[in-house]
Short mmCIF file of C-alpha atoms in Angstrom, two decimals:
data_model
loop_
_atom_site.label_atom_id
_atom_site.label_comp_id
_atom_site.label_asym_id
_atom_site.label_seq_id
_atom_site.Cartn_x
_atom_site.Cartn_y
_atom_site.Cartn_z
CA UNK A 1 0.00 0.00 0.00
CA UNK A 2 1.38 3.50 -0.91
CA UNK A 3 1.42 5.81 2.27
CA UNK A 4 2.21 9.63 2.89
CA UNK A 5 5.04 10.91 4.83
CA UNK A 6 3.28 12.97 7.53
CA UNK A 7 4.61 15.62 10.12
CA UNK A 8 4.73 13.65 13.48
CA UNK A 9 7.13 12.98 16.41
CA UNK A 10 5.55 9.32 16.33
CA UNK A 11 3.95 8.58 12.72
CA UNK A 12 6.52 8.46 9.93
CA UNK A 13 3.61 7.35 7.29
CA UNK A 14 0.18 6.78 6.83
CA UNK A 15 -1.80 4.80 3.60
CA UNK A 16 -5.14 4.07 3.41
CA UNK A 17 -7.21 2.11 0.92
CA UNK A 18 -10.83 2.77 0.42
CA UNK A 19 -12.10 0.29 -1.32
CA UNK A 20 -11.00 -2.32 1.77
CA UNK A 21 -11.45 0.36 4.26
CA UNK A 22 -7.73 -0.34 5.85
CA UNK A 23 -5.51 2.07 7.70
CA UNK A 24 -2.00 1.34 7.55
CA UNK A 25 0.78 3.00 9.58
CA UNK A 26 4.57 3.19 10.06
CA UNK A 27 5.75 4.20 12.98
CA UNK A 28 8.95 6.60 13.51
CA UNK A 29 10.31 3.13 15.63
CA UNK A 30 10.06 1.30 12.16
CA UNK A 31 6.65 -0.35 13.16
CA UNK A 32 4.27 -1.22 10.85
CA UNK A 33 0.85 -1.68 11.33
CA UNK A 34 -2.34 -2.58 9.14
CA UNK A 35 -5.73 -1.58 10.88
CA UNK A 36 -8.45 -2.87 9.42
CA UNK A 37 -12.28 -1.97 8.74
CA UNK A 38 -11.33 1.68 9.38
CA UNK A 39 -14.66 4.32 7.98
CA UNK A 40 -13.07 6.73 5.57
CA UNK A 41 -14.40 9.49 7.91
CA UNK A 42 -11.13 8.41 10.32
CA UNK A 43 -8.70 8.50 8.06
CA UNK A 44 -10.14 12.08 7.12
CA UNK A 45 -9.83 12.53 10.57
CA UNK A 46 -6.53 11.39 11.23
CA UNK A 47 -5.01 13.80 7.99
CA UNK A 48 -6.68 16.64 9.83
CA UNK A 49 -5.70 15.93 13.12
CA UNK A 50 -2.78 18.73 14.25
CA UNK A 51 -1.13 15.49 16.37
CA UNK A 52 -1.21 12.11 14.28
CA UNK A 53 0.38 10.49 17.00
CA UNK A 54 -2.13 11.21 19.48
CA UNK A 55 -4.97 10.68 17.39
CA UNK A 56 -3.69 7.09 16.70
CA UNK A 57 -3.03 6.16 20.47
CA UNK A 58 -6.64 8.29 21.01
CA UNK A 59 -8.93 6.75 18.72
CA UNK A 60 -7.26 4.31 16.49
CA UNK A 61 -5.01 1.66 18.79
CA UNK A 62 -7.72 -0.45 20.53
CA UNK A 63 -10.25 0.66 18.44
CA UNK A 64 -9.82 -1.95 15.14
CA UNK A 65 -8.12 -5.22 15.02
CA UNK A 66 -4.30 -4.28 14.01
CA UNK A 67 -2.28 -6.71 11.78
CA UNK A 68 1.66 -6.05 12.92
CA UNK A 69 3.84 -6.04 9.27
CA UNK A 70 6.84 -5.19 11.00
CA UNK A 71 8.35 -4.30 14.16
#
């Protein structure tokens, strides 16, 4: 999946495919992480958000079923 660099002390990337409706997210620690059944309306969110990182940890992280790519 393609992803965006994004300003962030904790998000280095984020990608996000519609048509599946999954988040994905590299981490400045070299994390990866696929989220999955995410509404587009929160990844709108999240690109608006003035703090990825806390928006993640906030309302992402515990909130859909995360597949780990890489750590």
């Amino acid at each position: 999946m393609e992803r965006d660099a994004v300003k962030s002390s904790y998000v280095e990337s984020v990608g996000y495919d519609p048509e599946t409706h999954t988040l994905e997210v590299r981490y400045l620690d070299g994390g990866l992480c696929r989220y999955l059944q995410v509404p587009p309306m929160v990844f709108d969110e999240l690109m608006a958000a003035d703090s990825k990182g806390e928006y993640v940890t906030q309302y992402i992280k515990g909130s859909y079923h995360a597949v780990t790519l890489e750590c």
